Amino acid sequence: MAFFSSTATVPQNLTFVSSNKLSFSPSSTTSFNFVSFPSFQSKFCKTITSSPQITRAHAPPTPSTETTTASSFHGLCYVVGDNIDTDQIIPAEHLTLVPSKPDEYQKLGSFALIGLPDSYTVRFVESGETKTKYSIIIGGANFGCGSSREHAPVALGASGAAAVVAESYARIFFRNSVATGEVYPLESETRLCEECRTGDVVTVELAENRLINHTSGKEYQLKPIGDAGPVIEAGGIFAYARKTGMIPTR
Amino acid sequence: MASSLVPSPSTSFFHTTKRCHKHASRKIYCSVAAPQQTQRTPSTTGSVKTAMTMTEKIMARASEKQQVRPGDNIWTNVDILMTHDVCGPGSIGIFKKEFGEDAKVWDREKVVIIPDHYIFTSDERANRNVDILRDFCNEQDIKYFYDIKDLSNFKANPDYKGVCHIALAQEGHCRPGEVLLGTDSHTCTAGAFGQFATGIGNTDAGFVLGAGKLLLKVPPTLRFVMDGEMPDYLLAKDLILQIIGEITVAGATYKSMEFVGSTVESLNMEERMTLCNMVVEAGGKNGVIPPDSVTYKYLEGKTSVPYESVYSDQQARFLSGYRFDVTKLEPLVAKPHSPDNRALARECKDVKINRVYIGSCTGGKTEDFMAAAKVFLASGGKKVKVPTFLVPATQKVWMDVYSLPVPGSGGKTCSQIFEEAGCDTPASPSCGACLGGPKDTYARMNEPQVCVSTTNRNFPGRMGHREGEIYLASPYTAAASALTGYVTDPREFLQ
């Protein structure tokens, strides 16, 4: 399961914690490869390698059983409006890609949010790229409505996004995000989609349920994760089920 | 344990047409004279119990609990798991990864695999995905796999059905009181049979494949009471568009939608399916309609699996209730680009359209085609002014379109009426262009056009082109619009 399968146990102190500095080095701005840009954006598991290898739901399981909880996400944000449905997140013509196949998983990432109308002048994934430079998506109400396609959170995760902070979610998308671990689905107290602009640098502090917009200097309260918490903390539905004895351990 | 009204064992498994308050699977043997007690409904016996809604009761039974409340997270046993060609391969991948390459599904008779989304296409990955399903079904000896191999002629595939939600109903996999999960948002369609049916993703489905159960949160219920005789220019699609327009696309998020009232009781099964089908467009988790004689008649001969209906308790608590007098409603459309962008069809009469699409689980069933044919017939031989695409949901629907006589036509079939009206020839049954699909999908919108469609969603790009404009409508409204080339209220022809 994505959440906590890790290539290496990473000590907590490598998680980005400072809220007062932008910790990217000048050299990393040349390419918007998501790894070289503030590398702390990789989600629940921290990878300290510089290769684009991301440990995610569909990578081969590792023998390591120790897991690390990410305590924050940091990076550029991409702002969308209300009712962003799954057809906009990943248009149906790309659903022939099977998320559990590693190469097709990567391809899904390159199509993330490609269905957004042309009124979105900045693309989430640049033309010709396979990864996004935005680690956090800020959405309005009812994010992820429409189809049950798990390809939606998968595409976002595969593109390199770490978290979504939306005013509210559609049920199946939220569930799929929690189940796959592809993006951490957070809810805001206010309409952040009206407060933030695409390209703002933000940090999400999970333990404090807080989002900091470094570009505007403002901070916002987020809602606690709620019922999904135990499932996310366990490491997804399979890990949770094993932990609670509902299915046998492997 | 208090005695309560208990049917004799020979009838306890079968449907009852009465409002049934018996507790699910309890048998009480009275071999000695027990103290006389007043007959009380189970919900008031024993420890203090709260009355439950239909959805709560189904979930309680499926999780082997006496009582559940909205907000409870419970491990729910699954009666049927459905998947198709788009989400099946991914679900299978997760199943194998998590349970092992040699793992077996929890019950080979409870997994129903229905290729239906991207079938009649030359897209290699799409075709490969059906192969993946076949390999899995062979390996697991899955009992219900509605396979297709010959893409050039759907009729040459005896097992192939078409759109999963309609196939599930037609093949008798939908039963009152059960829990049906599917890797498709419109799995909620099956709620028309009085069961808990909802859509899930690949990971959850992979879990169910191995475990036969899933962690689900009990939703509170919104109650929609619809009364009045259904006007002859309205269909269930108008009712659900009315409701979605009322509560918005997030109005039912995480909630169950229960449809009751004299109007609902007057609807046939396919119309009830249309009603429940678009529950997800309001954000709903599931929809339910109480089973009755209409349900049982439809189920006759379709299933030999015993089932047991449940009904909301008299005192059940609903989150809120809505009441509609259907005689006051008018034909509606949902304008681009949202299913809750409700408008009266007659107020859109100046909207010029380029095409009409009649198909999908929402509007491609036998009754939907019958309705469209009725409008063409009533027009007195007029011809459509725009390309009119017809995509029957399943093989059976296709056959009905070609064989059933349309009332009042002097024995003509839908297909004949469609041909006389100048519609396109009914296409091979599948989901078709409802969701766009691979570029070569029949009737896919590849240019920015205006379409009146009997489908379920009209978000940007839904049927293909990002700037396409889709007006969701009933089959009556779609047919009327085809005849004029503008969005048209069907009363132009039906009255």
GROMACS .gro file of C-alpha atoms in nm, chain A residues 25 31 41 55 93 100 126 146 154 175 197 228 235:
model
   13
   25SER     CA    1   1.819   2.563  -0.397
   31SER     CA    2   1.401   2.185  -1.437
   41GLN     CA    3   0.680   1.708  -0.150
   55THR     CA    4   0.737   0.447  -0.398
   93GLU     CA    5  -1.013   0.817  -2.335
  100SER     CA    6  -0.159  -0.143  -1.150
  126GLU     CA    7   0.328   2.100  -1.907
  146GLY     CA    8  -1.851   1.220  -1.118
  154VAL     CA    9  -0.392   0.774  -0.928
  175ARG     CA   10  -1.251   0.709  -0.056
  197ARG     CA   11  -0.322   3.149  -0.672
  228ALA     CA   12  -1.040   0.813   0.746
  235GLY     CA   13  -0.142   0.247   0.571
   0.00000   0.00000   0.00000
